[in-house]
Coordinates of C-alpha atoms in Angstrom, one line a residue:
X4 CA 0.0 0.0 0.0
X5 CA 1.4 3.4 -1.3
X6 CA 2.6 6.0 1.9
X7 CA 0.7 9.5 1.9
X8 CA 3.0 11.9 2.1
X9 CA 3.8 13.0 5.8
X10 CA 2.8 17.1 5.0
X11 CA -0.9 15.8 4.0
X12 CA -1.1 13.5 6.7
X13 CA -0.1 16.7 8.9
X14 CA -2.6 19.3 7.4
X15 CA -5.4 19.2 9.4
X16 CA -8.8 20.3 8.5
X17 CA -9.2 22.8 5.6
X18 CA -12.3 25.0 5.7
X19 CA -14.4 25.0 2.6
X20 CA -14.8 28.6 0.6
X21 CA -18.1 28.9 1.4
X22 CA -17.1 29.0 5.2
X23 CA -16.7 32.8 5.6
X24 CA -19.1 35.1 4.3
X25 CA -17.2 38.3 1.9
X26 CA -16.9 41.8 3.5
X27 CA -18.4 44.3 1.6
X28 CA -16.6 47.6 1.6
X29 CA -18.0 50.2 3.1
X30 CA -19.9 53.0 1.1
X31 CA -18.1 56.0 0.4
X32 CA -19.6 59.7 0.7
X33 CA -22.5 60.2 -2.0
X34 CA -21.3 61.7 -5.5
X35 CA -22.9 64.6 -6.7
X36 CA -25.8 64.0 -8.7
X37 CA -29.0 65.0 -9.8
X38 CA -32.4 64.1 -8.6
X39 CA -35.3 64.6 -10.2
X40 CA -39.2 63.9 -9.3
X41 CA -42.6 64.4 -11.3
X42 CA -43.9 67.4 -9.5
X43 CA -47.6 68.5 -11.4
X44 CA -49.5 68.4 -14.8
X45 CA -50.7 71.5 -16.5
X46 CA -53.5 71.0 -18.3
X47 CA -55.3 73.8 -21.4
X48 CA -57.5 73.1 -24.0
X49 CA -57.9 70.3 -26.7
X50 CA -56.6 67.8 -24.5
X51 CA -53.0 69.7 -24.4
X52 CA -51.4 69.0 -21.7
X53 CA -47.6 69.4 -19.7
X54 CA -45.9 67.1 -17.2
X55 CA -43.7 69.4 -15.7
X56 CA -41.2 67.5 -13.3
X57 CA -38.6 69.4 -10.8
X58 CA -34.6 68.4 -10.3
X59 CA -32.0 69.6 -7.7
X60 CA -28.4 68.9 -8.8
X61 CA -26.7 68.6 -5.5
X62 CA -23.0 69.1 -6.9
X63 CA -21.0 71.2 -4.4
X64 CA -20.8 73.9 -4.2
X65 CA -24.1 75.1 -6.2
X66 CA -27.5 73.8 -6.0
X67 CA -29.4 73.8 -9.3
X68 CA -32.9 73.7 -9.8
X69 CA -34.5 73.2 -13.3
X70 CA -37.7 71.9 -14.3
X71 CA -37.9 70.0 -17.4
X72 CA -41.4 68.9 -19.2
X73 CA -43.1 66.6 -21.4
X74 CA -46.3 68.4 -23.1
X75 CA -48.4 66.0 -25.4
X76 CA -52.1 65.5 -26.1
X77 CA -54.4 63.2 -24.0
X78 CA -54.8 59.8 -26.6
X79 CA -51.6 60.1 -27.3
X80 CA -48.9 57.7 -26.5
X81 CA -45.7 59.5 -26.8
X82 CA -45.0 63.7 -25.9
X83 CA -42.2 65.7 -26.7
X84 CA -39.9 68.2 -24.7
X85 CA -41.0 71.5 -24.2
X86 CA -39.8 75.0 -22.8
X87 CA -40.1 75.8 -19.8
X88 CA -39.4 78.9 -17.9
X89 CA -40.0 80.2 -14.3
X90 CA -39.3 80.9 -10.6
X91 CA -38.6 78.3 -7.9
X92 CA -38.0 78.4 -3.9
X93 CA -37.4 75.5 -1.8
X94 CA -37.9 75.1 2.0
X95 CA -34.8 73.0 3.5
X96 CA -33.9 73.0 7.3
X97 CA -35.6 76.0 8.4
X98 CA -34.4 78.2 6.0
X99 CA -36.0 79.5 2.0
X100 CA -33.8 79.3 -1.2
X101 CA -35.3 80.7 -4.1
X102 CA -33.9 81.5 -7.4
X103 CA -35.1 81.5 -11.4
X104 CA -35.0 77.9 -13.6
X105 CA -32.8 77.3 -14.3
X106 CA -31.1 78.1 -11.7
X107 CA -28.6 77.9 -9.0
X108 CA -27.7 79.3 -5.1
X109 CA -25.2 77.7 -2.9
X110 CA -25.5 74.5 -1.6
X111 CA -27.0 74.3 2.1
X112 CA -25.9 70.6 2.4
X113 CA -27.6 67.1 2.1
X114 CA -31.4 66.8 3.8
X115 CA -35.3 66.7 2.4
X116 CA -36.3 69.8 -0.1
X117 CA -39.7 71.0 -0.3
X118 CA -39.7 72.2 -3.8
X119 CA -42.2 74.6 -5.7
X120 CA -42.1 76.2 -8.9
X121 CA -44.1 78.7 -10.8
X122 CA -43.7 77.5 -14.4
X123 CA -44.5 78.9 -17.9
X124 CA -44.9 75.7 -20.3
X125 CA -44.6 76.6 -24.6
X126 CA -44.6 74.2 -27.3
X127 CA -44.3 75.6 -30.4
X128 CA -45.1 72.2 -32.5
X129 CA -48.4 71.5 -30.0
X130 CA -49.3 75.5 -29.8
X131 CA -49.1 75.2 -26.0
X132 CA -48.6 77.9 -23.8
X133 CA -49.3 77.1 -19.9
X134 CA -49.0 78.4 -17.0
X135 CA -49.2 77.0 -13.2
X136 CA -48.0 75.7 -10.1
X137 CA -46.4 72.5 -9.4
X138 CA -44.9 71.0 -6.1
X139 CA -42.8 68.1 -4.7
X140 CA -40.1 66.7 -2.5
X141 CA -36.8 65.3 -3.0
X142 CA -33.7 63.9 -0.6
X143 CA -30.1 64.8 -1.6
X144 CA -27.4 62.8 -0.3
X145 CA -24.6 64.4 -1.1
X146 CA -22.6 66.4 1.8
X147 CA -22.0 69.5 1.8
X148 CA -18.3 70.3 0.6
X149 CA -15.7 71.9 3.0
X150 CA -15.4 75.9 2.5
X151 CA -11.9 76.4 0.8
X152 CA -11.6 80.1 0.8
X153 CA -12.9 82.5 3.0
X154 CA -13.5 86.4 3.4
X155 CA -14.0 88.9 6.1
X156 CA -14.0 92.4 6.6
X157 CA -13.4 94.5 9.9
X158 CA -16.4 96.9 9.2
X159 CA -19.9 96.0 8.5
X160 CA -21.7 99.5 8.2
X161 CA -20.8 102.5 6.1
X162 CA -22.1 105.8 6.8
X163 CA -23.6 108.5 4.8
X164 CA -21.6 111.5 3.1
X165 CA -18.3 110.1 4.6
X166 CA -15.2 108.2 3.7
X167 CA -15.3 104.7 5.6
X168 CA -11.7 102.9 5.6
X169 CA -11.7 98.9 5.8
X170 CA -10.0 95.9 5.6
X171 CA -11.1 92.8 4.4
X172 CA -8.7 89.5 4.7
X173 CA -9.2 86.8 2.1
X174 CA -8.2 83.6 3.2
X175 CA -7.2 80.5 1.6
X176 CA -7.7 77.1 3.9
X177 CA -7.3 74.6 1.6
X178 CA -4.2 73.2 0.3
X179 CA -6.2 72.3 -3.5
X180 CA -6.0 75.2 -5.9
X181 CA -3.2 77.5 -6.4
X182 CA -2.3 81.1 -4.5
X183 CA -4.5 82.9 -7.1
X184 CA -8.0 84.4 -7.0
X185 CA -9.9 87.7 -8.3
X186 CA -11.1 89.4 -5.2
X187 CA -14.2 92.1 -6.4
X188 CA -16.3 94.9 -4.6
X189 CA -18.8 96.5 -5.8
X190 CA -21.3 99.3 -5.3
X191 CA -24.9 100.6 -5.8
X192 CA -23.9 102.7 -8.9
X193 CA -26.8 105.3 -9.3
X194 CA -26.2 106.1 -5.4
X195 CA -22.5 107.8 -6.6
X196 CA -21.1 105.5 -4.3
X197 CA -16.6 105.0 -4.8
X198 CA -14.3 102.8 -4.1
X199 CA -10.3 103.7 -4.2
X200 CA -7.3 101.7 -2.8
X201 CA -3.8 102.5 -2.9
X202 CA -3.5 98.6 -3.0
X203 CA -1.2 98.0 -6.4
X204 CA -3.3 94.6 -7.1
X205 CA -6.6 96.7 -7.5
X206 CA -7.8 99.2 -10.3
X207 CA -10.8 100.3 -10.8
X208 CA -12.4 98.6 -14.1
X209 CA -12.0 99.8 -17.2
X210 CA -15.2 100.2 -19.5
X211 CA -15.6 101.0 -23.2
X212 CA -14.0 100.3 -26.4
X213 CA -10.6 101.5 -26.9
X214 CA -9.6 104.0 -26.6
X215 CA -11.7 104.5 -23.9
X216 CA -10.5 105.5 -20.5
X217 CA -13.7 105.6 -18.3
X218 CA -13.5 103.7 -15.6
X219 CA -16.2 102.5 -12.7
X220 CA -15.6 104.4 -9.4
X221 CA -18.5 102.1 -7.8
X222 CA -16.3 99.1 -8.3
X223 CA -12.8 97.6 -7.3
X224 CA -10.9 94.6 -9.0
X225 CA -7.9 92.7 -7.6
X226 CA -5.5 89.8 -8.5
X227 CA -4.2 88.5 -5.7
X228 CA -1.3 85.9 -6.5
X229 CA 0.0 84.9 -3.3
X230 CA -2.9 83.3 -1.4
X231 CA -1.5 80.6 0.8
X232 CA -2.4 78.3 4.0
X233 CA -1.6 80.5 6.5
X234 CA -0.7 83.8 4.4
X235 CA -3.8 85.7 4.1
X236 CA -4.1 88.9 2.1
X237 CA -5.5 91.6 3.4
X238 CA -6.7 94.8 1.3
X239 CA -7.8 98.2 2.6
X240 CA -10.3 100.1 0.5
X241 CA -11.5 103.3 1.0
X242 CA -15.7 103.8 0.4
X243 CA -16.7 107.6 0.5
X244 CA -20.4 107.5 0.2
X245 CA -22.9 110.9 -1.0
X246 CA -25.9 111.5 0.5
X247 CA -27.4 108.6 -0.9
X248 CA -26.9 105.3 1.2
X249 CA -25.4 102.2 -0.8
X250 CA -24.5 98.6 0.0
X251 CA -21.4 97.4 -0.9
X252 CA -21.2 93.7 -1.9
X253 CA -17.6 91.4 -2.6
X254 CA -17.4 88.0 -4.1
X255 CA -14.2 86.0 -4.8
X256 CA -13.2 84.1 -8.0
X257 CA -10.5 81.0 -7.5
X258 CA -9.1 78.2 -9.6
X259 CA -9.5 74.5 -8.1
X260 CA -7.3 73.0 -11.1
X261 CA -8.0 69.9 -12.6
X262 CA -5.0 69.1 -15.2
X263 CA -6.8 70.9 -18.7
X264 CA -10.4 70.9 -17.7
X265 CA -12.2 74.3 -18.6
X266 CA -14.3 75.0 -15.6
X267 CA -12.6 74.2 -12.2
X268 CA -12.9 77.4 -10.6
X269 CA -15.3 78.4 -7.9
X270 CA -17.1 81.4 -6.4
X271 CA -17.3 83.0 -2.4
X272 CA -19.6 85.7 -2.0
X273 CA -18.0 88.0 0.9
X274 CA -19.4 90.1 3.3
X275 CA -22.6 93.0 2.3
X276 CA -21.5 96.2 3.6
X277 CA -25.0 98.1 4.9
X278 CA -25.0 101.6 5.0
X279 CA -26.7 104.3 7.5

């Protein structure tokens, strides 16, 4: 009778593969996305009618609403796309977004969103024009994305027929992106409202064809180049306001490159200056 070798008389017990159930990894953070839900019919005459549905496009850091619609006539198997134009607000965590459709506001972060639009419908091919209301909820998953940039100023109010001097600091958190970024300001222009800096990285924009030399005093535009973790610019401006009040509001413009993609910048509005 033939030996078995000693290492398989020496192996013990070997557990079948169906022994120990697989590990699933675990789910990652939700993409961004968009969600959409059927959210009314508008109904005219002959039958004619529009299925107007509402979608949220969670991607950071906008929220878009649009509302696209299928308009047909009742019997009839098949409709068609159609235009649709409008206003929409949502209610989400306590707070009201509202904007036009398209459109988009920054994105308050994942959660339920009570959705309703007032809607214009046309068709050209169908001769539909319609007009209504239409409503409905959706849940977006994805989170809300960490703030990369920041801005602050160290005055909140200016004051009528004087010259208010501030400084706002513009900071960059986030080591994505690069050090640059367009920091703006800009006034109420019909109030005679003007900004001046003696800050070398702002001018005053320039408007008209060339020749043209006019500028806007109501408005201030600097390239800042040098915006680091932990370096913060900081630009003093100089607002000398008439006897007509005028806010003064600042947004900031940054890359988030992406090798050759076209659009990877964002936009921060800043602080709204009031004025008393």
């Amino acid at each position: 009778m033939a030996l078995l070798p000693l290492a398989l008389l020496s192996a013990g017990p070997v557990a079948p593969a169906w022994s120990r159930p697989s590990v699933e990894p675990a789910p990652g953070p939700a993409e961004p996305g968009t969600l959409c839900a059927v959210a009314g019919t508008l109904r005219g005459a002959d039958g004619r009618h529009a299925t107007v549905s509402l979608c949220a496009d969670g991607g950071r850091p906008r929220l878009t609403v649009s509302a696209p619609a299928l308009c047909g006539r009742d019997g009839t198997v098949t409709g068609h796309s159609c235009r649709t134009t409008g206003t929409w607000t949502a209610r989400h965590a306590g707070t009201t977004l509202a904007g036009t459709l398209p459109g988009a506001v920054e994105y308050p972060g994942p959660g339920m969103y009570d959705l309703t639009a007032t809607v214009r419908v046309r068709s050209a091919a169908e001769g539909l024009d319609l007009r209504g209301t239409v409503h409905t909820t959706l849940t977006l998953t994805t989170p809300k994305a960490a703030p990369t940039h920041a801005i602050t100023a160290d005055r909140s109010t200016l004051r009528r027929r004087a010259t208010t001097t501030l400084t706002y600091t513009i900071r960059r958190d986030s080591e994505e992106g690069d050090g640059s970024a367009r920091f703006g300001l800009i006034g109420e222009e019909e109030s005679g409202v003007r900004l001046a800096t003696d800050d070398p990285r702002c001018v005053n924009p320039l408007v008209g064809g060339h020749p043209e030399e006019t500028r806007l005093r109501h408005a201030l535009d600097c390239a800042l180049t040098t915006l680091q973790p932990g370096n913060p610019q900081k630009v003093t401006v100089r607002v000398t306001v008439g006897p007509t009040c005028s806010t003064v509001v600042s947004k900031l413009g940054y890359w988030m490159p992406d090798g050759q993609a076209l659009y990877t910048g964002g936009m921060l509005p800043g602080p709204t200056l009031t004025c008393r």
